[in-house]
Amino acid sequence: MNINATLIGQTIMFALFVWFCMKFVWPPIMAALDARNKRIADGLAAAERGKNDLALAAKRSAELLREAKEKVSEIIALGDKRASEIVEEAKAQAKIEGDRIITAAKAEVEQEVFRAKEQLRTQVSAIALAGAGKILGREIDAKAHNDLLDKLVAEI
Amino acid sequence: MSTEGLTTSAYIKHHLQNLTCSIQEGHFHCAHTAEEAKAMGFWAFNVDTLLVSLLLGLMFLFLFSRAAKHISADVPSGMQNFVEWVVEFIDSSVRGSFTGRSTLVAPLALTIFAWIFLMNLMDLVPIDYVSLITQPMGIGHFKLVPTTDPNATIGMAIGVFLLVLFYSIKVKGLGGFVGELTLQPFGKFGLPVNLFLEGVNLIAKPVSLALRLFGNMYAGEMIFILIALMGASWVSFSFASTLLFSSQIILSLGWAIFHILIVTLQAFIFMTLTIVYLDMAHQEHH
């Protein structure tokens, strides 16, 4: 157990080993570790971002859904209103049409009546003439009394 | 192991003797006895210490640089996992103790931890197995654990001490460093006392680093040798011999398991103290 030049050799070896380790071993390992740390941190940040995005999207979709529902109910209400409007309109039109038909019918009836009266009048004058002829026992000259008869017809 | 003709103390001495070699009169010569090794003086080398620590250091650097070359930020596997685990452990230790910014301290800490850990780990190789290989090669002594050689631990402590001096002067300037040594804690009128106190403080750092590691590993090795002696004192199938032999097995197993803790702990302590000393070198105390 003597102290001898071994310690010089050991010191030199020590220095060389440390130098080598400092040059070729430590930096690449640390670089890789740092790179992985960074990658993990990035990944976590991305995941966090994704989660936020998801929450945001969910919120947005809920909002859209709510809006859509609102719009739908609005449209339904509008449709209902329109339908009742159409019904109302149809009713009004039908009434008008009905009135018109009734009026036309009435006019026709009146015309019919008038025509019947007209016919009746002429037939009545003919019947009256025939009756009068029989009562008088002789042929009344229709031509001679036409004026009189026409007056009568006009009077009826 | 050949204990025939060896006394107990000779066996212990044999195991505590490094393979000390030097160049004498142009010849490469290795000492056979402790006296011969002592006579070689300072300019001799403990070839076993240097060789084993060199191989272990290269092994560490080979494994880690290979892992570093193929490293990627993708999902790690196998060796990369292990290397990253070690590196992150060291990195968190350095971040915890070292407040300054330095590209040196963390790799330094990694090298110290891994290298000393591997050197200490050699302690778990059964002590007499080494001579099974070295004896036929004609090598008389071979200590497998470099950290039981004070030269190794002092050598590393000197390396750390030089770094402490370098950073003290670099950060505080030569004047600041000298001032720190001489002007506190008692002001400029207590200069000699200050110099003595701070000087002791400064010198104590490498000394405590070197001797703590050496002392722990040396004591551990010593106990392994003593435990190994129990079986070596085998004489016959007597009750005493059988008892001793079986206690050797149990005790060496127990001590080896406990030693795994010491091996790691001493490497960790050496590393942590190095970080703390360098942190102190980076800080102004005034």
XYZ file of C-alpha atoms in Angstrom:
442
model
C 0.000 0.000 0.000
C 2.449 2.573 -1.150
C 1.637 5.910 -2.561
C 3.203 5.916 -5.982
C 2.799 7.161 -9.523
C -0.431 5.156 -9.845
C -2.294 8.159 -8.554
C -0.988 10.289 -11.405
C -2.123 7.663 -13.857
C -5.456 7.453 -12.129
C -5.905 11.240 -12.245
C -5.127 11.324 -15.966
C -7.495 8.451 -16.633
C -10.152 10.186 -14.590
C -9.740 13.398 -16.557
C -9.923 11.551 -19.886
C -13.026 9.612 -18.887
C -14.768 12.757 -17.685
C -13.816 14.555 -20.884
C -15.128 11.737 -23.041
C -18.334 11.497 -21.048
C -18.837 15.258 -21.289
C -18.193 15.222 -25.030
C -19.867 12.085 -26.343
C -22.120 10.564 -23.721
C -23.978 13.224 -21.779
C -25.087 15.703 -24.499
C -26.826 13.253 -26.872
C -28.623 11.504 -24.011
C -29.757 14.788 -22.507
C -30.807 16.052 -25.931
C -32.923 12.951 -26.473
C -34.455 13.251 -23.025
C -35.238 16.914 -23.576
C -36.707 16.138 -26.988
C -38.925 13.478 -25.445
C -39.929 15.824 -22.642
C -40.873 18.414 -25.203
C -42.796 15.881 -27.239
C -44.712 14.747 -24.191
C -45.433 18.310 -23.152
C -46.603 19.107 -26.690
C -48.761 16.023 -26.715
C -50.335 16.942 -23.414
C -50.924 20.481 -24.586
C -52.503 19.176 -27.793
C -54.713 16.851 -25.793
C -55.740 19.736 -23.592
C -56.468 21.829 -26.671
C -58.446 18.971 -28.164
C -60.475 18.677 -24.995
C -61.187 22.391 -25.048
C -62.120 22.211 -28.704
C -64.426 19.311 -27.978
C -66.132 21.189 -25.165
C -66.447 24.210 -27.403
C -67.859 22.121 -30.232
C -70.340 20.472 -27.897
C -71.470 23.855 -26.693
C -71.730 25.098 -30.258
C -73.696 22.055 -31.375
C -76.091 22.422 -28.452
C -76.587 26.028 -29.403
C -77.190 25.114 -33.028
C -79.656 22.464 -31.995
C -81.498 24.918 -29.811
C -81.572 27.465 -32.613
C -82.799 24.846 -35.054
C -85.559 23.795 -32.678
C -86.610 27.375 -32.274
C -86.660 27.860 -36.010
C -88.649 24.687 -36.511
C -91.282 25.685 -33.989
C -91.401 29.102 -35.616
C -91.886 27.512 -39.005
C -94.576 25.231 -37.628
C -96.365 28.190 -36.082
C -96.078 30.051 -39.338
C -97.408 27.042 -41.233
C -100.336 26.736 -38.853
C -101.127 30.358 -39.286
C -100.837 30.115 -43.033
C -103.072 27.044 -43.077
C -105.767 28.739 -41.065
C -105.401 31.757 -43.303
C -105.857 29.591 -46.354
C -108.884 27.968 -44.788
C -110.288 31.391 -43.962
C -109.597 32.582 -47.481
C -111.200 29.489 -48.936
C -114.180 29.987 -46.709
C -114.521 33.605 -47.787
C -114.149 32.685 -51.435
C -116.649 29.885 -51.082
C -119.102 32.266 -49.482
C -118.618 34.752 -52.293
C -119.003 32.020 -54.839
C -122.072 30.723 -53.088
C -123.595 34.181 -52.981
C -122.872 34.599 -56.623
C -124.447 31.262 -57.472
C -127.432 32.116 -55.324
C -127.815 35.487 -57.004
C -127.548 33.927 -60.438
C -130.069 31.291 -59.494
C -132.400 33.920 -58.144
C -132.099 35.905 -61.339
C -132.760 32.836 -63.414
C -135.694 31.916 -61.245
C -137.064 35.424 -61.685
C -136.498 35.153 -65.393
C -138.226 31.791 -65.417
C -141.054 33.236 -63.425
C -141.271 36.160 -65.792
C -141.216 33.878 -68.768
C -143.908 31.634 -67.216
C -145.993 34.687 -66.460
C -145.560 35.793 -70.015
C -146.615 32.397 -71.306
C -149.414 32.192 -68.798
C -150.603 35.611 -69.891
C -150.795 34.623 -73.515
C -152.476 31.341 -72.659
C -154.844 33.135 -70.245
C -155.824 35.549 -73.072
C -156.331 32.578 -75.378
C -158.451 30.770 -72.739
C -160.381 33.999 -72.052
C -160.937 34.452 -75.736
C -162.159 30.864 -76.148
C -164.385 31.242 -73.088
C -165.797 34.492 -74.287
C -166.399 32.960 -77.756
C -168.336 30.091 -76.206
C -170.313 32.488 -73.968
C -171.226 34.689 -76.926
C -171.968 31.651 -79.108
C -170.268 32.865 -81.950
C -166.898 33.253 -83.347
C -165.416 36.292 -82.111
C -163.355 37.887 -84.649
C -160.037 37.600 -83.060
C -158.705 40.119 -85.420
C -161.399 42.692 -84.480
C -160.802 42.292 -80.796
C -157.083 41.832 -80.801
C -156.560 45.309 -79.593
C -158.921 44.761 -76.753
C -157.391 41.415 -75.907
C -153.874 42.780 -75.951
C -154.978 45.464 -73.555
C -156.410 42.744 -71.316
C -153.245 40.688 -71.515
C -151.223 43.702 -70.622
C -153.456 44.309 -67.672
C -153.070 40.756 -66.232
C -5.994 -20.962 -3.416
C -2.911 -22.515 -2.004
C -2.733 -21.961 1.677
C -0.308 -24.777 2.322
C 2.757 -23.324 3.816
C 1.057 -19.954 4.270
C 0.348 -18.510 7.632
C -2.793 -16.525 8.256
C -0.992 -13.213 8.277
C 0.854 -14.131 5.076
C -2.491 -14.900 3.440
C -3.919 -11.548 4.465
C -0.793 -9.699 3.339
C -0.863 -11.556 0.054
C -4.370 -10.320 -0.614
C -3.574 -6.752 0.341
C -0.556 -6.520 -1.928
C -0.867 -4.705 -5.232
C 0.917 -5.724 -8.386
C 3.500 -2.974 -8.186
C 5.809 -2.615 -11.133
C 8.444 -0.165 -12.217
C 11.188 0.177 -14.747
C 14.498 -0.502 -13.097
C 17.708 -0.226 -15.087
C 15.774 -0.432 -18.311
C 13.807 -3.518 -17.296
C 10.149 -3.759 -16.504
C 10.077 -5.375 -13.146
C 7.279 -6.309 -10.757
C 7.718 -6.566 -7.028
C 7.230 -9.953 -5.385
C 7.060 -8.804 -1.812
C 5.706 -5.804 0.021
C 9.233 -4.718 0.925
C 10.318 -4.838 -2.672
C 7.296 -2.769 -3.683
C 8.095 -0.214 -1.006
C 11.685 -0.010 -2.152
C 10.531 1.004 -5.640
C 9.617 4.414 -4.263
C 7.231 6.824 -5.936
C 7.931 6.064 -9.576
C 6.253 2.721 -9.628
C 2.831 1.730 -10.894
C 0.216 -0.521 -9.428
C -0.492 -2.253 -12.705
C -3.537 -4.126 -11.368
C -5.215 -0.928 -10.178
C -4.538 0.888 -13.424
C -5.550 -2.030 -15.623
C -8.785 -2.861 -13.843
C -9.896 0.747 -13.496
C -9.031 1.407 -17.145
C -11.040 -1.605 -18.300
C -14.007 -0.709 -16.101
C -13.921 2.930 -17.202
C -13.802 1.869 -20.841
C -16.641 -0.549 -20.270
C -18.773 2.203 -18.795
C -17.957 4.635 -21.578
C -18.448 1.978 -24.250
C -21.898 1.010 -22.984
C -23.053 4.562 -22.456
C -21.638 6.030 -25.649
C -23.156 3.186 -27.634
C -26.499 3.887 -26.024
C -25.986 7.607 -26.631
C -25.241 7.002 -30.297
C -28.429 5.040 -30.904
C -30.602 7.092 -28.604
C -33.890 8.441 -29.871
C -36.767 10.400 -28.432
C -39.144 7.568 -29.263
C -40.206 4.896 -26.844
C -36.955 3.663 -25.280
C -36.148 0.008 -24.838
C -33.529 -2.214 -23.270
C -30.169 -0.598 -22.792
C -31.474 2.849 -23.605
C -33.974 2.521 -20.793
C -31.277 1.651 -18.322
C -28.941 4.407 -19.479
C -31.727 6.971 -19.344
C -32.672 5.832 -15.879
C -29.089 6.304 -14.664
C -28.697 9.630 -16.437
C -31.967 10.980 -15.028
C -30.996 9.864 -11.561
C -27.647 11.669 -11.855
C -29.269 14.693 -13.423
C -31.792 15.058 -10.615
C -28.996 14.661 -8.047
C -26.986 17.388 -9.747
C -30.013 19.665 -10.017
C -30.714 19.126 -6.342
C -27.227 19.999 -5.108
C -25.655 22.212 -7.735
C -27.142 25.671 -8.090
C -24.877 27.102 -10.778
C -24.804 26.449 -14.500
C -22.169 24.127 -15.791
C -21.881 21.663 -18.640
C -19.167 19.825 -16.760
C -20.695 18.912 -13.432
C -23.408 16.508 -14.590
C -21.196 14.365 -16.863
C -18.509 14.525 -14.193
C -20.976 13.204 -11.636
C -22.096 10.449 -14.013
C -18.525 9.373 -14.695
C -17.642 9.370 -11.012
C -20.730 7.431 -10.017
C -20.557 4.809 -12.724
C -16.813 4.333 -12.583
C -16.573 4.068 -8.804
C -19.646 1.860 -8.725
C -18.055 -0.580 -11.165
C -14.715 -0.504 -9.337
C -16.404 -1.116 -5.998
C -18.478 -3.862 -7.542
C -15.296 -5.874 -8.143
C -15.354 -6.413 -4.410
C -18.123 -8.949 -4.903
C -15.890 -11.233 -6.940
C -14.758 -13.946 -4.512
C -11.272 -12.913 -3.528
C -9.493 -16.170 -4.232
C -10.957 -16.600 -7.700
C -8.677 -13.899 -9.014
C -5.564 -15.836 -8.177
C -7.018 -18.852 -9.965
C -6.498 -16.863 -13.153
C -3.462 -14.796 -12.263
C -1.415 -17.509 -10.543
C -1.037 -19.672 -13.693
C -0.028 -16.526 -15.587
C 2.844 -16.103 -13.183
C 1.429 -12.972 -11.615
C 2.007 -13.097 -7.901
C -0.285 -10.389 -6.677
C -3.402 -8.997 -8.182
C -5.920 -6.823 -6.362
C -9.098 -6.731 -8.333
C -10.693 -3.795 -6.509
C -9.012 -0.536 -7.531
C -10.783 1.455 -4.831
C -9.030 -0.537 -2.121
C -5.833 1.014 -3.429
C -5.411 4.498 -1.921
C -3.632 5.574 -5.104
C -6.857 5.214 -7.061
C -9.020 7.109 -4.618
C -6.434 9.829 -4.013
C -5.935 10.108 -7.761
C -9.634 10.787 -8.317
C -9.810 13.098 -5.313
C -6.921 15.091 -6.772
C -8.851 15.385 -10.005
C -11.855 16.749 -8.113
C -9.617 19.029 -6.042
C -8.058 20.526 -9.163
C -11.553 21.215 -10.511
C -12.522 22.870 -7.224
C -9.444 25.104 -7.399
C -10.043 25.857 -11.073
C -13.667 26.859 -10.608
C -12.977 28.788 -7.410
C -10.457 30.925 -9.262
C -12.539 31.096 -12.435
C -15.712 32.217 -10.673
C -14.305 34.428 -7.931
C -11.057 35.497 -9.548
C -7.664 34.848 -8.005
C -8.139 37.761 -5.606
C -11.556 36.595 -4.552
C -10.328 33.083 -3.922
C -7.311 34.259 -1.915
C -9.575 36.660 -0.060
C -11.912 33.822 0.785
C -8.996 31.889 2.188
C -7.519 34.718 4.225
C -10.166 37.313 5.132
C -12.767 35.176 6.814
C -14.138 34.314 9.306
C -12.155 36.804 11.495
C -11.483 39.751 9.212
C -8.088 40.896 8.010
C -6.532 41.124 11.471
C -6.961 37.419 12.052
C -5.230 36.555 8.797
C -3.019 33.698 9.997
C -5.886 32.057 11.836
C -8.148 32.518 8.842
C -5.595 31.008 6.499
C -5.135 28.043 8.805
C -8.873 27.406 9.225
C -9.770 27.868 5.575
C -6.680 25.971 4.455
C -7.688 22.980 6.548
C -11.197 23.334 5.219
C -9.912 23.288 1.650
C -7.475 20.414 2.074
C -10.035 18.385 3.987
C -12.192 18.109 0.859
C -9.972 15.838 -1.258
C -8.634 14.044 1.792
C -12.093 13.174 3.042
C -13.183 12.136 -0.459
C -10.206 9.851 -0.966
C -10.004 8.354 2.497
C -13.725 7.758 2.951
C -13.941 5.696 -0.194
C -10.645 3.944 0.405
C -11.439 3.238 4.058
C -14.828 1.768 3.357
C -13.705 -0.431 0.524
C -10.511 -1.491 2.267
C -12.425 -2.467 5.389
C -14.964 -4.355 3.301
C -12.207 -6.201 1.469
C -10.524 -6.967 4.788
C -13.679 -8.538 6.135
C -14.040 -10.616 2.966
C -10.489 -11.851 3.514
C -11.173 -12.662 7.153
C -14.339 -14.523 6.235
C -12.444 -16.407 3.552
C -9.927 -17.427 6.203
C -12.562 -19.414 8.057
C -12.793 -21.982 5.304
C -9.095 -21.801 4.677
C -8.438 -23.120 8.132
C -9.952 -26.425 7.086
C -8.071 -29.357 8.578
C -10.412 -32.326 8.516
C -14.039 -33.276 8.703
C -14.056 -32.285 12.327
C -16.932 -30.418 13.880
C -14.918 -27.206 14.192
C -13.796 -27.224 10.573
C -17.250 -27.961 9.230
C -18.745 -25.237 11.372
C -16.163 -22.725 10.206
C -16.624 -23.703 6.573
C -20.375 -23.377 6.683
C -20.130 -20.073 8.538
C -17.843 -18.830 5.779
C -20.537 -19.528 3.219
C -23.256 -17.873 5.263
C -21.167 -14.907 6.370
C -19.702 -14.175 2.950
C -23.176 -14.312 1.456
C -24.495 -11.934 4.114
C -21.557 -9.594 3.818
C -21.754 -9.617 0.010
C -25.432 -8.676 0.117
C -24.704 -5.922 2.593
C -21.771 -4.873 0.462
C -24.032 -4.239 -2.521
C -25.413 -1.398 -0.443
C -21.976 -0.088 0.495
C -20.763 -0.324 -3.098
C -23.613 1.856 -4.312
C -23.628 4.142 -1.309
C -19.913 4.938 -1.498
C -20.135 5.694 -5.193
C -23.124 7.921 -4.522
C -21.415 9.705 -1.612
C -18.278 10.384 -3.649
C -20.450 11.799 -6.430
C -22.639 13.902 -4.160
C -19.669 15.352 -2.281
C -18.009 16.212 -5.575
C -21.146 18.055 -6.669
C -21.369 19.871 -3.334
C -17.703 20.878 -3.388
C -18.048 22.200 -6.921
C -21.201 24.030 -5.912
C -19.302 25.646 -3.048
C -16.545 26.589 -5.475
C -19.154 28.361 -7.608
C -20.614 30.354 -4.740
C -19.476 33.502 -3.033
C -19.422 33.070 0.700
C -19.269 36.734 1.697
